[in-house]
Protein backbone atom coordinates (compact mmCIF):
# COMPACT_ATOMS: atom_id res chain seq x y z
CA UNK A 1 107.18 107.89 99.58
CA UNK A 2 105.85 106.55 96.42
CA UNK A 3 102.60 104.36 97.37
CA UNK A 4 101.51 102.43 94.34
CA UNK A 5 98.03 101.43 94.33
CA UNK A 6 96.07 99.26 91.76
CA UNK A 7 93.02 100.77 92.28
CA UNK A 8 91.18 97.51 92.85
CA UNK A 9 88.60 96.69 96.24
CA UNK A 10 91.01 93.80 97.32
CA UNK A 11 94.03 96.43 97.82
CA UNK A 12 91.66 98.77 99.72
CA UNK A 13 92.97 97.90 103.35
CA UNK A 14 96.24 98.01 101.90
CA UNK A 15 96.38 101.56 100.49
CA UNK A 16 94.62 102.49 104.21
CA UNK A 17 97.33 100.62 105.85
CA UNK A 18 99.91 102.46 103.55
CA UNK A 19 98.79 106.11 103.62
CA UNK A 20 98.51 105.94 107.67
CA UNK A 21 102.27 104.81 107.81
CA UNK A 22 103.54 107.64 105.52
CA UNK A 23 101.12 110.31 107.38
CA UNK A 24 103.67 109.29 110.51
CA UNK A 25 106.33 109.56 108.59
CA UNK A 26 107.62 112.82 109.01
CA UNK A 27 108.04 115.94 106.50
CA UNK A 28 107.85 113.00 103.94
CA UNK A 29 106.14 113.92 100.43
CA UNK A 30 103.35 111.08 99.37
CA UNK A 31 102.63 110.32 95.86
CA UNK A 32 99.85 108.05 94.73
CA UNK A 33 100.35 106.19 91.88
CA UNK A 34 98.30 104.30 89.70
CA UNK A 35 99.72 102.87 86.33
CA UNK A 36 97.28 102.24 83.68
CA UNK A 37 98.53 99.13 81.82
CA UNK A 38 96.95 100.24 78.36
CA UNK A 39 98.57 103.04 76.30
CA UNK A 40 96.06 104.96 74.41
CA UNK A 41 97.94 103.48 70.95
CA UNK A 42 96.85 99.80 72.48
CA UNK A 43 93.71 101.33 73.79
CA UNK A 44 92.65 102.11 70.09
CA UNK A 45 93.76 98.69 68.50
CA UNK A 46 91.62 96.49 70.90
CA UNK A 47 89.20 98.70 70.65
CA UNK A 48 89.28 98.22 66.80
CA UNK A 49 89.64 94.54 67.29
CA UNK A 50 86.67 94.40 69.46
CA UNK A 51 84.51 96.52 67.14
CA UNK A 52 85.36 94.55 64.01
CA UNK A 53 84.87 90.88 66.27
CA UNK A 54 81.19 92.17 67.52
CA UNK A 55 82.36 93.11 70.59
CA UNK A 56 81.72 96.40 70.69
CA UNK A 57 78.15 98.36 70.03
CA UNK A 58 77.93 98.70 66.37
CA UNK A 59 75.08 101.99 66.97
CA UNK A 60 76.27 104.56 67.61
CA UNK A 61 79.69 105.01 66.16
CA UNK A 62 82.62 105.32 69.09
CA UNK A 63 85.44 107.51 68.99
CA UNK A 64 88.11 105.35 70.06
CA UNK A 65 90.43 108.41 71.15
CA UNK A 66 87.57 110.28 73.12
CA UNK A 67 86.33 106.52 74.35
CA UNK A 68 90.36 106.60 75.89
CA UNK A 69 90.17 109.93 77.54
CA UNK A 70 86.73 109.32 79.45
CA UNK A 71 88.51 106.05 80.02
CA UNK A 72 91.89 107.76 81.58
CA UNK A 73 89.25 110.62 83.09
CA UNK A 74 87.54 108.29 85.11
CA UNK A 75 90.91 106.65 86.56
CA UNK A 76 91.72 109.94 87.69
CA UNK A 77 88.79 110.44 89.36
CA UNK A 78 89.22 107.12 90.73
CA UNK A 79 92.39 107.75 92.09
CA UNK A 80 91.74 111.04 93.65
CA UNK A 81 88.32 109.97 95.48
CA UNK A 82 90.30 106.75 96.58
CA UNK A 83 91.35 108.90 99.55
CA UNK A 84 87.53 109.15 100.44
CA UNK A 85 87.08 105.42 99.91
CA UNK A 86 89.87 105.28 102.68
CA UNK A 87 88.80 107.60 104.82
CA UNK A 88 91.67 110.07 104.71
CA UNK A 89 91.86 113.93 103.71
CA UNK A 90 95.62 113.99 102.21
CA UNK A 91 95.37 118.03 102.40
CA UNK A 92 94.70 117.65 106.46
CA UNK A 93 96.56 114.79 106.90
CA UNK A 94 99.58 115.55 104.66
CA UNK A 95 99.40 119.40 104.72
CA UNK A 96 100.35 119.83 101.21
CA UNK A 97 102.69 116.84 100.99
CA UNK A 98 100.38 114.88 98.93
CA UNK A 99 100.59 114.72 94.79
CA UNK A 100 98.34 111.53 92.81
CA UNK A 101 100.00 110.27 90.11
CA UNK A 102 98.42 108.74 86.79
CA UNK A 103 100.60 107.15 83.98
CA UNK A 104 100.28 104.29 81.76
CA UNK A 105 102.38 102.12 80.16
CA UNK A 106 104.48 98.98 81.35
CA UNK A 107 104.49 98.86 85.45
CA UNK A 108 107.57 98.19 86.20
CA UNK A 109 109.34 101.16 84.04
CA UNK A 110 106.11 103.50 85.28
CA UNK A 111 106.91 102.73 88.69
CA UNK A 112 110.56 102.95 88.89
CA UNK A 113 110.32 106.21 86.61
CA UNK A 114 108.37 107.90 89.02
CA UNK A 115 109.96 106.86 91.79
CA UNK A 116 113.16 108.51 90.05
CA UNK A 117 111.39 111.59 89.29
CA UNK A 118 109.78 112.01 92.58
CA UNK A 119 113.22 110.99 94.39
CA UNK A 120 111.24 108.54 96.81
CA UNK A 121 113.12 106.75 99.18
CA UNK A 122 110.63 104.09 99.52
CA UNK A 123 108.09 102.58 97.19
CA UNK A 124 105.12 100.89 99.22
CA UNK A 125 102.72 98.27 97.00
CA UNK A 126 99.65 96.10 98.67
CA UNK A 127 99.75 92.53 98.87
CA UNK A 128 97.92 90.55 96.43
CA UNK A 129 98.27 88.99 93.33
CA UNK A 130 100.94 86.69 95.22
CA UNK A 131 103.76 84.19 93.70
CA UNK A 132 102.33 81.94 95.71
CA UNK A 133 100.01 82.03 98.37
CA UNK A 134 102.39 81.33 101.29
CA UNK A 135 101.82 84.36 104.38
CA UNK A 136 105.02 86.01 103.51
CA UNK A 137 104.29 86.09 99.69
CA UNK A 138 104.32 89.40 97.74
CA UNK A 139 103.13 90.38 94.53
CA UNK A 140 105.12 90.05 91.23
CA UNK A 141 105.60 93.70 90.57
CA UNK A 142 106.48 94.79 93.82
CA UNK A 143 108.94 91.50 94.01
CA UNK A 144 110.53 92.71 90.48
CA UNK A 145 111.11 96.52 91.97
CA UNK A 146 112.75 95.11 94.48
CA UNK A 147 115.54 93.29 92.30
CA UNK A 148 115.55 96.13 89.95
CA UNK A 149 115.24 98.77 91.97
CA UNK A 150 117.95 100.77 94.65
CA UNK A 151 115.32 101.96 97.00
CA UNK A 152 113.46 100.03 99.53
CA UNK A 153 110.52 98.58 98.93
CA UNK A 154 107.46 98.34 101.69
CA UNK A 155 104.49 95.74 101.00
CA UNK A 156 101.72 96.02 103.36
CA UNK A 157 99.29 93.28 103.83
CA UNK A 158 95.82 93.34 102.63
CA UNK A 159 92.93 93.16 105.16
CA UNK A 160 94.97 95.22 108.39
């Protein structure tokens, strides 16, 4: 079970929602994923952008590449204490099952890489950031997995 998660307060109740279903589901591996949108190559050139616009602190000089890995560091650590936020322990819960996942690059390909590499049956993404704001919408990423993808596809609705 591949759960993606955003990372973001509003899909809170949906990553809780999604890690208790895959806890029932039995002898099932869980891998949470977050996909940073920003490569460290694109990173760099809006950091560069910024700097030479005013945007970013002229004193004292940044490092764009270490500004990038505290940057990816603290999505990590993010990610990993997101089970805390929740209120889960993955090692008690999951007994070893459990892996977090942290890429970047284009969503779609991210997701449907991992979910090759990880062989996941099912990928599971939170509700928001509808099509439209009808009950029964989903999100656009989770709604283009499921035309590209050959695995099933579980949204779970925000505020459970």
């Amino acid at each position: 079970i591949l759960i993606a998660d955003d990372l973001l307060a509003a899909g809170l109740s949906a990553a809780r929602f999604a890690f208790m279903w895959a806890v029932n589901v039995k002898h099932a591996k869980v891998y949470h994923l977050h996909v940073n949108r920003m490569q460290e190559a694109e990173y760099i050139a809006t950091f560069f952008t910024s700097y030479s616009y005013g945007y970013a602190p002229v004193m004292p000089p940044f490092n764009p590449v270490e500004l990038y890995q505290q940057y990816t560091a603290s999505l990590r650590l993010k990610l990993e204490n997101r089970m805390k936020e929740i209120d889960l322990d993955p090692a008690q819960l999951l007994k070893g099952r459990y892996e977090t996942l942290l890429l970047s690059g284009h969503l779609n390909d991210e997701i449907a890489q991992a979910a090759d590499e990880a062989a996941a049956d099912v990928i599971v993404f939170g509700r928001h950031h509808l099509i439209h704001s009808k009950p029964l919408g989903i999100g656009a990423i989770s709604y283009r997995m499921m035309l590209e993808e050959k695995r099933a596809v579980v949204v779970m609705p925000v505020n459970s």
